[in-house]
Amino acid sequence: MVNTNIADRYFRLERAMKIANTVRSFETPESLAVTGLKICFGDFRGPERPDYDLSDWEPLSDGDDAYGGANTYFWICGTLTIPEAFDGKAVRLYVSTDQNGWSPSNPNFIVFLNGQIVSALDRNHTELLLTPSAKGGETFYLACKGFTAMRDCHAKFSASLKTYNAEITRLYYDIRVPVEVCSFLDDGDHAKKEMEYLLNEAVNRIDLAEPGSPAFYESVRAAQRYMDETFYGDFCAREPDVFAHCIGHTHLDVAWMWPMRQTREKTARTFANMLKFMDEYPEFQFMSSQACIYNWVKNDYPELFERIKEAVKAGRWEVEGGMWVEADCNLTSGEGFVRQFLYGKRFFKREFGVDCKILWLPDVFGYSAALPQILKKSGMDSFMTTKIAWNNHDKIPYDTFTWRGIDGSEVFAHFITCADYWNARSGNSFTTYNGHLNPNQMMGAWQRFQHKDICDEVLCSVGWGDGGGGTDREMLENGRRLAKNIPGAPSVHWGFAGEYFTKWRERLHDNRFLPKWVGELYLEFHRGTLTTMADNKKYNRKSEFLYQKAELFAYMDSLFLSGAYPKEIFDKNWETILTDQFHDILPGSSIREVYEDSARDYAEILADGGAIVDSALGALAGAVSTSGLSVVCFNDTGFDRRTDVCGISGEYGVLAADGRRLPAQVSGGQTLFLAEDVPAKGYAAFRLTAPAASDKAAVQWDGTVCETPFCRATLTADGEISSLIDKASGYELCAGGQTLNRLAAYVDRPYNHDAWEVAPYYTEQAYAPETVERCALVENGPVCARFRTVRTYGRSTITQTLVFYAALPRIDVCNEIDWHEDHTLLRAHFPTTIHASRAVYDIQFGNIERETNRNTSWEFAKFEVCGHKWADLSDGTFGLAVLNDCKYGYRCLEGELSLSLLRAPTEPNPMADRGRHTFTYSLLPHAGTFAEGGVIAQGYQLNNPLDGRVTAAHPDGGLPPRLSLVQCSAENVVVGAVKRAEDDGDLIVRLNEEMNRRTAVRLEFARAVESASVVSLMEDETYAELTPDGNALSLTVEPYEIVTLKLRLR
């Protein structure tokens, strides 16, 4: 009987660990320095081959001379020869670079042996097993492809061959792991007292009189027998009551503190190591998400890719996640989300035969309320993150729950709770996706888990991450001991993440205590990512819309004129768009080199997409029946444009179909005109003629007040609006004594994470730009009037042009800003007279309401929130929407809307946002709510202007002067993506409801419908067959529902 009442005044745990460390010093009893290696700098392939000529390479000194530089690739190669003294023994290669610190600052190597990629070496992986049973004189050709770091890094490389004693390693971990478990148990814990006694008994069997002698090794075996039989055999032979379901993992940032080029290497290095560990540890299982990085491996290291496919088939490697990359979930559009899953899931299915079910997003900066429906209709049923635990105001009260989206769709959600034990025990809510398989974090994960009443198992992703790396040997050894049910610690087992989600989703399905979270999962952190690197966000939005436009008109070209549908170009460039939506690229939180790469990406994307549009529109316009010189206006939105502005090069007058002269305004070699009745997803043709001698001006202007058919606006010298009155109702929108479109420059120095954060105290120091050119009328024609103001702030120049329209209620604010500030946030403010407790924000495939007050900490934390094309504040009688063409950071406090325009952080990119910016935001006064005020349509129209193409007379053209491919009867149902189906020539049409209304819809097509069905977003599952009615279809769309139709047109 063990006496557990005596306090451990003998420091038995410390003694056990001291002796275990002494024993471990004999883990590698024999060592031989590797000499004769050679080095060559450059990023190239070939030296991995044993027959590669190294004769002109420089000799590498053994750890004496430093090598490297910043952003430098190099090869170290040579032959390893096993000494005769190592014959029959396990031999490892050990490498040291004398560098410490976080992994992006360390050299990394991908290792080839005898021409085959076998492993990788980095700060956390410093050795590899050459052979479990060496033969004296045996040779290995070693080739290490290295990368220094993005910073200047000079390292000393040394390598050695060492024999390896597995008995020593085994006993070391057998003792160390329970010692660590004890360190987290209370002093009065009965199991802890028992373990102190048993571990002390074990080390008493180790003879340290002559370490390394035969007697020493025999005593090690005796201690091992005691641990096997008494400690793990008898003491741990009990049924565990708590479990840790572990999966090997690495979080690989597609780009961040390094460019994509380096991530391709990081991926290969990490994946090679994980396969190597699978050979050594039969129980080990690993998962990784992101189709993009697998595609890189497929192209760069096809032999490695084939080994991964074999591991997937063998049930050792899990491919999950669904998305092409782990994309930002605030800024990516609804259609961008669809394509993330479409390209991601199709890749995984095609290459691995796997149908992904989990949205795996460990490190993303907030989660849209549109996601549950997108997941469900993409064949996904589960969601995982950890980042939400990084909130800096409130703790999400759930870790395992049902997540409900804006349409009512629900998915099973689980947050990984890996955390250091003492942090979790003290109430710190922080968790990590880069979990370490050790007693500290396994016990911490259970301590941190909030649903012990309904679930006895936590999911832990274990491995080094962000810059790759993955699981290391120490974690694997720890896992073997923690799998033996050590009292006080969760019982560890390896298993796929999918197995965990399936198990607990099914077990908890009918459990009434399973909580539910409704709406967005707002991250109270990293709010600056809604604004940082503005151009990158702008080009993402332009690209998303451009490629939907290109798909629409390329399809119409193919349907009506048998033109080519460039699917390969679409696929290539969609994949690039999706890659650049990664959650450290699109948010603006990467180094400068990353944005130099993305700028090149977007230049190619926009050029290719523009060429496709030009080709399709040119062909279509050339086939339209026209009696004279005409302009064909193309409308890629899902809304009929009763009256909208279209611009073309040249100076013209424009005639409607009935011969009426339409308002047209010639300026600077261009013509703006008011196009009438341009149908959704189609075009309308208008005759061109000579420009009129004079036309009535759009607005009346007395030097202070600008009056249009819609409003009366009083403008200040600064280009701000001190009064805005709706003429129909007499409603004054501007709060008394204030101005709409007030610009403010704030000192923006967050307490940490410069590029990521906007701190709540940023409002403490605000400055107004100085006006250098007072607001002046610069153009006033029959279409619009323009007022220009030039202001300066610091080293920056802000040129704003306010545009008032004769036929549109919108007021555009066109910005040209030459921005050269540091740590400054530029914001536009719109203080109104509207009293409303909630504002409405455009999000993916819908909209959400958020509070305008700060009654709770949850409400306070949302001082910067995401909106896509617009945000709206309405009291039900009247409202104001602020639209934009590339901005995302909104704030609404009581009656004031505001929009973040530019930031200027210095870390990690010292030149973030510096330079020239052009963008537009708009004020849209309206009667009623956003739904009644035409806000949704205007948001699309601002982002997708009419595209006019001048064409010659061709009265025998085969296409009519006005045509719509598809029109929808309901204003609240948006026709979005229109494209060719993925696997055949059928037509895909995507609809979504945006006003939370159940709606009967009639769709009319340009041709008769032969067949139609409702399908999944992935186009691989049919939900319902529809009965066509000639060229029409009727169906019912539920509130906020996304509907994907697959049709065959005659």
mmCIF file of C-alpha atoms in Angstrom, residues 121-403:
data_model
loop_
_atom_site.group_PDB
_atom_site.id
_atom_site.type_symbol
_atom_site.label_atom_id
_atom_site.label_comp_id
_atom_site.label_asym_id
_atom_site.label_seq_id
_atom_site.Cartn_x
_atom_site.Cartn_y
_atom_site.Cartn_z
ATOM 1 C CA LEU A 121 15.027 20.025 -41.609
ATOM 2 C CA ASP A 122 14.148 23.161 -39.693
ATOM 3 C CA ARG A 123 14.304 24.574 -36.186
ATOM 4 C CA ASN A 124 11.819 21.992 -34.893
ATOM 5 C CA HIS A 125 12.991 19.090 -37.059
ATOM 6 C CA THR A 126 16.763 18.792 -36.759
ATOM 7 C CA GLU A 127 17.346 15.122 -37.483
ATOM 8 C CA LEU A 128 16.244 12.326 -39.757
ATOM 9 C CA LEU A 129 16.609 8.579 -39.622
ATOM 10 C CA LEU A 130 19.008 7.429 -42.321
ATOM 11 C CA THR A 131 18.674 3.723 -41.648
ATOM 12 C CA PRO A 132 17.361 1.549 -38.784
ATOM 13 C CA SER A 133 20.216 -0.914 -39.343
ATOM 14 C CA ALA A 134 23.331 0.519 -40.928
ATOM 15 C CA LYS A 135 25.922 -1.280 -42.997
ATOM 16 C CA GLY A 136 29.498 -0.188 -42.554
ATOM 17 C CA GLY A 137 30.751 1.519 -45.713
ATOM 18 C CA GLU A 138 27.254 2.133 -47.057
ATOM 19 C CA THR A 139 26.902 5.522 -48.817
ATOM 20 C CA PHE A 140 24.052 7.966 -49.180
ATOM 21 C CA TYR A 141 23.986 10.904 -51.566
ATOM 22 C CA LEU A 142 22.683 13.858 -49.562
ATOM 23 C CA ALA A 143 21.204 16.933 -51.238
ATOM 24 C CA CYS A 144 19.688 19.695 -49.109
ATOM 25 C CA LYS A 145 17.911 22.554 -50.810
ATOM 26 C CA GLY A 146 17.924 25.425 -48.334
ATOM 27 C CA PHE A 147 16.347 28.814 -47.908
ATOM 28 C CA THR A 148 17.771 31.353 -45.487
ATOM 29 C CA ALA A 149 14.872 33.614 -44.485
ATOM 30 C CA MET A 150 13.186 36.768 -45.721
ATOM 31 C CA ARG A 151 15.431 38.750 -43.401
ATOM 32 C CA ASP A 152 19.204 38.820 -43.604
ATOM 33 C CA CYS A 153 20.298 35.520 -42.130
ATOM 34 C CA HIS A 154 23.832 34.167 -41.960
ATOM 35 C CA ALA A 155 24.087 30.723 -40.439
ATOM 36 C CA LYS A 156 26.762 28.163 -39.716
ATOM 37 C CA PHE A 157 25.884 24.754 -41.089
ATOM 38 C CA SER A 158 27.143 21.605 -39.423
ATOM 39 C CA ALA A 159 26.052 18.008 -39.811
ATOM 40 C CA SER A 160 26.861 14.752 -38.047
ATOM 41 C CA LEU A 161 26.005 11.088 -38.195
ATOM 42 C CA LYS A 162 25.004 9.564 -34.886
ATOM 43 C CA THR A 163 24.030 6.140 -33.743
ATOM 44 C CA TYR A 164 20.724 6.039 -31.988
ATOM 45 C CA ASN A 165 19.610 3.935 -29.015
ATOM 46 C CA ALA A 166 15.828 3.475 -29.072
ATOM 47 C CA GLU A 167 15.831 1.921 -25.574
ATOM 48 C CA ILE A 168 17.146 5.160 -24.094
ATOM 49 C CA THR A 169 14.544 7.242 -25.933
ATOM 50 C CA ARG A 170 11.747 4.981 -24.822
ATOM 51 C CA LEU A 171 12.614 5.114 -21.124
ATOM 52 C CA TYR A 172 13.203 8.863 -21.246
ATOM 53 C CA TYR A 173 9.703 9.612 -22.545
ATOM 54 C CA ASP A 174 8.119 6.927 -20.388
ATOM 55 C CA ILE A 175 9.358 8.869 -17.360
ATOM 56 C CA ARG A 176 9.161 12.417 -18.635
ATOM 57 C CA VAL A 177 5.523 12.385 -19.756
ATOM 58 C CA PRO A 178 4.008 11.314 -16.405
ATOM 59 C CA VAL A 179 6.349 13.732 -14.608
ATOM 60 C CA GLU A 180 4.852 16.527 -16.755
ATOM 61 C CA VAL A 181 1.336 15.294 -16.058
ATOM 62 C CA CYS A 182 2.065 15.510 -12.340
ATOM 63 C CA SER A 183 3.280 19.092 -12.695
ATOM 64 C CA PHE A 184 -0.273 20.154 -13.612
ATOM 65 C CA LEU A 185 -2.070 18.210 -10.904
ATOM 66 C CA ASP A 186 -2.896 19.675 -7.515
ATOM 67 C CA ASP A 187 -0.571 18.698 -4.678
ATOM 68 C CA GLY A 188 -3.374 16.880 -2.925
ATOM 69 C CA ASP A 189 -4.349 14.839 -5.965
ATOM 70 C CA HIS A 190 -4.255 11.120 -5.055
ATOM 71 C CA ALA A 191 -3.060 10.046 -8.512
ATOM 72 C CA LYS A 192 -0.214 12.532 -8.348
ATOM 73 C CA LYS A 193 1.020 11.072 -5.065
ATOM 74 C CA GLU A 194 0.911 7.580 -6.490
ATOM 75 C CA MET A 195 2.834 8.638 -9.572
ATOM 76 C CA GLU A 196 5.515 10.355 -7.477
ATOM 77 C CA TYR A 197 6.078 7.100 -5.647
ATOM 78 C CA LEU A 198 6.077 4.892 -8.755
ATOM 79 C CA LEU A 199 8.381 7.153 -10.780
ATOM 80 C CA ASN A 200 10.791 7.317 -7.870
ATOM 81 C CA GLU A 201 10.805 3.521 -7.727
ATOM 82 C CA ALA A 202 11.521 3.354 -11.451
ATOM 83 C CA VAL A 203 14.554 5.631 -11.392
ATOM 84 C CA ASN A 204 15.867 3.801 -8.330
ATOM 85 C CA ARG A 205 16.520 0.886 -10.690
ATOM 86 C CA ILE A 206 18.886 2.922 -12.901
ATOM 87 C CA ASP A 207 22.584 2.365 -12.160
ATOM 88 C CA LEU A 208 24.496 5.606 -12.740
ATOM 89 C CA ALA A 209 27.730 4.420 -11.184
ATOM 90 C CA GLU A 210 29.247 3.997 -14.659
ATOM 91 C CA PRO A 211 26.946 5.577 -17.233
ATOM 92 C CA GLY A 212 27.355 3.919 -20.605
ATOM 93 C CA SER A 213 28.624 0.651 -19.152
ATOM 94 C CA PRO A 214 26.901 -2.733 -19.712
ATOM 95 C CA ALA A 215 25.571 -2.489 -16.156
ATOM 96 C CA PHE A 216 24.063 0.893 -16.965
ATOM 97 C CA TYR A 217 22.209 -0.412 -20.013
ATOM 98 C CA GLU A 218 20.975 -3.454 -18.090
ATOM 99 C CA SER A 219 19.638 -1.150 -15.376
ATOM 100 C CA VAL A 220 17.874 0.909 -18.035
ATOM 101 C CA ARG A 221 16.128 -2.256 -19.181
ATOM 102 C CA ALA A 222 15.187 -3.066 -15.589
ATOM 103 C CA ALA A 223 13.670 0.385 -15.142
ATOM 104 C CA GLN A 224 11.847 -0.064 -18.413
ATOM 105 C CA ARG A 225 10.360 -3.364 -17.267
ATOM 106 C CA TYR A 226 9.140 -1.688 -14.080
ATOM 107 C CA MET A 227 7.533 1.130 -16.087
ATOM 108 C CA ASP A 228 5.923 -1.330 -18.512
ATOM 109 C CA GLU A 229 4.585 -3.691 -15.869
ATOM 110 C CA THR A 230 3.930 -1.590 -12.791
ATOM 111 C CA PHE A 231 3.337 1.937 -14.017
ATOM 112 C CA TYR A 232 1.752 1.566 -17.450
ATOM 113 C CA GLY A 233 0.625 -2.007 -16.957
ATOM 114 C CA ASP A 234 -0.997 -1.908 -13.502
ATOM 115 C CA PHE A 235 -1.349 1.735 -12.462
ATOM 116 C CA CYS A 236 -2.648 2.982 -15.823
ATOM 117 C CA ALA A 237 -4.882 -0.052 -16.392
ATOM 118 C CA ARG A 238 -8.121 1.820 -15.823
ATOM 119 C CA GLU A 239 -10.857 3.036 -18.099
ATOM 120 C CA PRO A 240 -10.235 6.645 -19.089
ATOM 121 C CA ASP A 241 -13.064 9.110 -18.690
ATOM 122 C CA VAL A 242 -11.669 11.955 -20.808
ATOM 123 C CA PHE A 243 -10.221 11.730 -24.319
ATOM 124 C CA ALA A 244 -8.119 13.826 -26.690
ATOM 125 C CA HIS A 245 -8.689 13.052 -30.359
ATOM 126 C CA CYS A 246 -5.463 14.138 -32.046
ATOM 127 C CA ILE A 247 -4.699 14.744 -35.688
ATOM 128 C CA GLY A 248 -1.303 15.782 -36.972
ATOM 129 C CA HIS A 249 -1.557 19.161 -38.627
ATOM 130 C CA THR A 250 0.278 22.171 -39.914
ATOM 131 C CA HIS A 251 -1.205 25.551 -40.637
ATOM 132 C CA LEU A 252 0.418 26.738 -43.841
ATOM 133 C CA ASP A 253 -0.016 30.402 -44.603
ATOM 134 C CA VAL A 254 -0.144 30.587 -48.391
ATOM 135 C CA ALA A 255 1.710 33.880 -47.987
ATOM 136 C CA TRP A 256 2.425 36.072 -44.998
ATOM 137 C CA MET A 257 5.916 36.831 -43.714
ATOM 138 C CA TRP A 258 7.168 35.162 -46.884
ATOM 139 C CA PRO A 259 5.948 35.146 -50.494
ATOM 140 C CA MET A 260 4.075 32.329 -52.190
ATOM 141 C CA ARG A 261 7.217 31.091 -53.854
ATOM 142 C CA GLN A 262 8.576 30.147 -50.460
ATOM 143 C CA THR A 263 5.292 28.585 -49.338
ATOM 144 C CA ARG A 264 5.568 26.116 -52.201
ATOM 145 C CA GLU A 265 8.838 24.947 -50.630
ATOM 146 C CA LYS A 266 7.429 25.046 -47.097
ATOM 147 C CA THR A 267 4.605 22.788 -48.222
ATOM 148 C CA ALA A 268 6.930 20.255 -49.785
ATOM 149 C CA ARG A 269 9.212 20.275 -46.749
ATOM 150 C CA THR A 270 6.339 19.789 -44.331
ATOM 151 C CA PHE A 271 4.612 17.086 -46.327
ATOM 152 C CA ALA A 272 7.849 15.154 -46.818
ATOM 153 C CA ASN A 273 8.450 15.145 -43.072
ATOM 154 C CA MET A 274 4.942 13.941 -42.300
ATOM 155 C CA LEU A 275 5.318 11.029 -44.703
ATOM 156 C CA LYS A 276 8.659 10.172 -43.108
ATOM 157 C CA PHE A 277 7.052 10.081 -39.670
ATOM 158 C CA MET A 278 4.296 7.841 -40.970
ATOM 159 C CA ASP A 279 6.983 5.315 -41.875
ATOM 160 C CA GLU A 280 8.375 5.429 -38.328
ATOM 161 C CA TYR A 281 5.136 5.749 -36.330
ATOM 162 C CA PRO A 282 2.400 3.445 -37.667
ATOM 163 C CA GLU A 283 -0.242 5.082 -35.473
ATOM 164 C CA PHE A 284 0.405 8.602 -36.774
ATOM 165 C CA GLN A 285 -2.259 10.313 -38.875
ATOM 166 C CA PHE A 286 -2.043 13.737 -40.476
ATOM 167 C CA MET A 287 -4.391 16.193 -42.149
ATOM 168 C CA SER A 288 -3.961 19.323 -44.194
ATOM 169 C CA SER A 289 -6.431 21.587 -45.943
ATOM 170 C CA GLN A 290 -6.170 23.906 -48.976
ATOM 171 C CA ALA A 291 -6.341 22.417 -52.452
ATOM 172 C CA CYS A 292 -4.006 25.149 -53.664
ATOM 173 C CA ILE A 293 -0.978 23.862 -51.766
ATOM 174 C CA TYR A 294 -1.612 20.274 -52.872
ATOM 175 C CA ASN A 295 -1.716 21.534 -56.441
ATOM 176 C CA TRP A 296 1.672 23.160 -55.899
ATOM 177 C CA VAL A 297 3.111 19.876 -54.672
ATOM 178 C CA LYS A 298 1.571 18.084 -57.643
ATOM 179 C CA ASN A 299 3.319 20.460 -60.038
ATOM 180 C CA ASP A 300 6.615 20.939 -58.166
ATOM 181 C CA TYR A 301 7.207 17.499 -56.639
ATOM 182 C CA PRO A 302 5.027 14.949 -58.448
ATOM 183 C CA GLU A 303 6.743 12.006 -56.753
ATOM 184 C CA LEU A 304 5.870 13.451 -53.345
ATOM 185 C CA PHE A 305 2.293 14.021 -54.466
ATOM 186 C CA GLU A 306 1.971 10.362 -55.453
ATOM 187 C CA ARG A 307 3.159 9.295 -51.998
ATOM 188 C CA ILE A 308 0.517 11.539 -50.423
ATOM 189 C CA LYS A 309 -2.146 9.892 -52.586
ATOM 190 C CA GLU A 310 -0.952 6.494 -51.356
ATOM 191 C CA ALA A 311 -1.134 7.683 -47.739
ATOM 192 C CA VAL A 312 -4.679 8.943 -48.317
ATOM 193 C CA LYS A 313 -5.695 5.556 -49.703
ATOM 194 C CA ALA A 314 -4.040 3.844 -46.728
ATOM 195 C CA GLY A 315 -6.089 5.886 -44.255
ATOM 196 C CA ARG A 316 -3.050 7.691 -42.862
ATOM 197 C CA TRP A 317 -3.515 11.123 -44.469
ATOM 198 C CA GLU A 318 -6.688 13.200 -44.317
ATOM 199 C CA VAL A 319 -7.502 15.822 -46.943
ATOM 200 C CA GLU A 320 -10.193 18.171 -45.664
ATOM 201 C CA GLY A 321 -11.253 21.777 -45.594
ATOM 202 C CA GLY A 322 -13.156 22.114 -48.843
ATOM 203 C CA MET A 323 -11.802 25.526 -49.877
ATOM 204 C CA TRP A 324 -9.139 26.246 -52.478
ATOM 205 C CA VAL A 325 -7.336 28.187 -49.731
ATOM 206 C CA GLU A 326 -8.297 29.101 -46.182
ATOM 207 C CA ALA A 327 -9.891 32.300 -47.422
ATOM 208 C CA ASP A 328 -10.779 35.460 -45.577
ATOM 209 C CA CYS A 329 -14.451 35.194 -44.640
ATOM 210 C CA ASN A 330 -15.237 38.882 -44.288
ATOM 211 C CA LEU A 331 -14.051 40.253 -47.622
ATOM 212 C CA THR A 332 -14.580 37.356 -50.022
ATOM 213 C CA SER A 333 -17.850 37.756 -51.929
ATOM 214 C CA GLY A 334 -20.665 35.241 -51.983
ATOM 215 C CA GLU A 335 -19.709 34.009 -55.427
ATOM 216 C CA GLY A 336 -16.076 33.990 -54.299
ATOM 217 C CA PHE A 337 -17.090 31.605 -51.516
ATOM 218 C CA VAL A 338 -18.879 29.371 -54.007
ATOM 219 C CA ARG A 339 -15.820 29.207 -56.214
ATOM 220 C CA GLN A 340 -13.582 28.490 -53.202
ATOM 221 C CA PHE A 341 -15.594 25.347 -52.575
ATOM 222 C CA LEU A 342 -16.199 24.538 -56.233
ATOM 223 C CA TYR A 343 -12.505 24.546 -57.108
ATOM 224 C CA GLY A 344 -11.349 23.164 -53.770
ATOM 225 C CA LYS A 345 -13.789 20.291 -53.498
ATOM 226 C CA ARG A 346 -13.499 19.313 -57.150
ATOM 227 C CA PHE A 347 -9.705 19.151 -56.822
ATOM 228 C CA PHE A 348 -9.871 16.928 -53.740
ATOM 229 C CA LYS A 349 -12.473 14.680 -55.362
ATOM 230 C CA ARG A 350 -10.557 14.430 -58.625
ATOM 231 C CA GLU A 351 -7.121 13.810 -57.123
ATOM 232 C CA PHE A 352 -7.949 11.848 -53.959
ATOM 233 C CA GLY A 353 -11.519 10.624 -54.341
ATOM 234 C CA VAL A 354 -12.437 12.544 -51.178
ATOM 235 C CA ASP A 355 -15.625 14.548 -50.651
ATOM 236 C CA CYS A 356 -14.728 17.164 -48.046
ATOM 237 C CA LYS A 357 -17.267 17.780 -45.266
ATOM 238 C CA ILE A 358 -15.528 20.214 -42.879
ATOM 239 C CA LEU A 359 -14.852 23.886 -43.409
ATOM 240 C CA TRP A 360 -11.448 24.003 -41.716
ATOM 241 C CA LEU A 361 -10.501 27.618 -40.936
ATOM 242 C CA PRO A 362 -8.249 27.730 -37.888
ATOM 243 C CA ASP A 363 -6.869 31.234 -38.455
ATOM 244 C CA VAL A 364 -9.468 33.408 -40.210
ATOM 245 C CA PHE A 365 -10.534 36.840 -38.973
ATOM 246 C CA GLY A 366 -14.305 36.475 -38.590
ATOM 247 C CA TYR A 367 -17.018 34.335 -40.144
ATOM 248 C CA SER A 368 -19.921 35.557 -42.255
ATOM 249 C CA ALA A 369 -23.470 34.593 -41.342
ATOM 250 C CA ALA A 370 -23.903 33.506 -44.973
ATOM 251 C CA LEU A 371 -21.526 30.589 -44.531
ATOM 252 C CA PRO A 372 -23.829 27.916 -43.034
ATOM 253 C CA GLN A 373 -26.060 27.891 -46.119
ATOM 254 C CA ILE A 374 -23.094 27.956 -48.489
ATOM 255 C CA LEU A 375 -21.625 25.003 -46.599
ATOM 256 C CA LYS A 376 -24.848 22.998 -46.658
ATOM 257 C CA LYS A 377 -25.355 23.577 -50.367
ATOM 258 C CA SER A 378 -21.726 22.674 -51.038
ATOM 259 C CA GLY A 379 -22.147 19.283 -49.377
ATOM 260 C CA MET A 380 -20.415 20.355 -46.151
ATOM 261 C CA ASP A 381 -21.881 19.774 -42.705
ATOM 262 C CA SER A 382 -19.245 20.936 -40.204
ATOM 263 C CA PHE A 383 -17.157 23.971 -39.298
ATOM 264 C CA MET A 384 -13.953 24.366 -37.269
ATOM 265 C CA THR A 385 -11.895 27.320 -36.113
ATOM 266 C CA THR A 386 -9.860 28.471 -33.144
ATOM 267 C CA LYS A 387 -9.291 32.121 -34.018
ATOM 268 C CA ILE A 388 -12.580 33.236 -32.464
ATOM 269 C CA ALA A 389 -11.013 32.520 -29.063
ATOM 270 C CA TRP A 390 -8.706 35.495 -29.684
ATOM 271 C CA ASN A 391 -11.535 37.970 -29.012
ATOM 272 C CA ASN A 392 -10.268 40.904 -26.986
ATOM 273 C CA HIS A 393 -13.558 41.849 -25.337
ATOM 274 C CA ASP A 394 -15.905 38.876 -24.997
ATOM 275 C CA LYS A 395 -15.527 35.148 -24.806
ATOM 276 C CA ILE A 396 -17.680 33.091 -27.145
ATOM 277 C CA PRO A 397 -19.620 30.925 -24.674
ATOM 278 C CA TYR A 398 -19.593 27.788 -26.819
ATOM 279 C CA ASP A 399 -16.987 25.409 -28.197
ATOM 280 C CA THR A 400 -19.345 22.742 -29.554
ATOM 281 C CA PHE A 401 -22.638 23.983 -30.960
ATOM 282 C CA THR A 402 -24.978 24.367 -33.891
ATOM 283 C CA TRP A 403 -24.307 27.396 -36.077
#
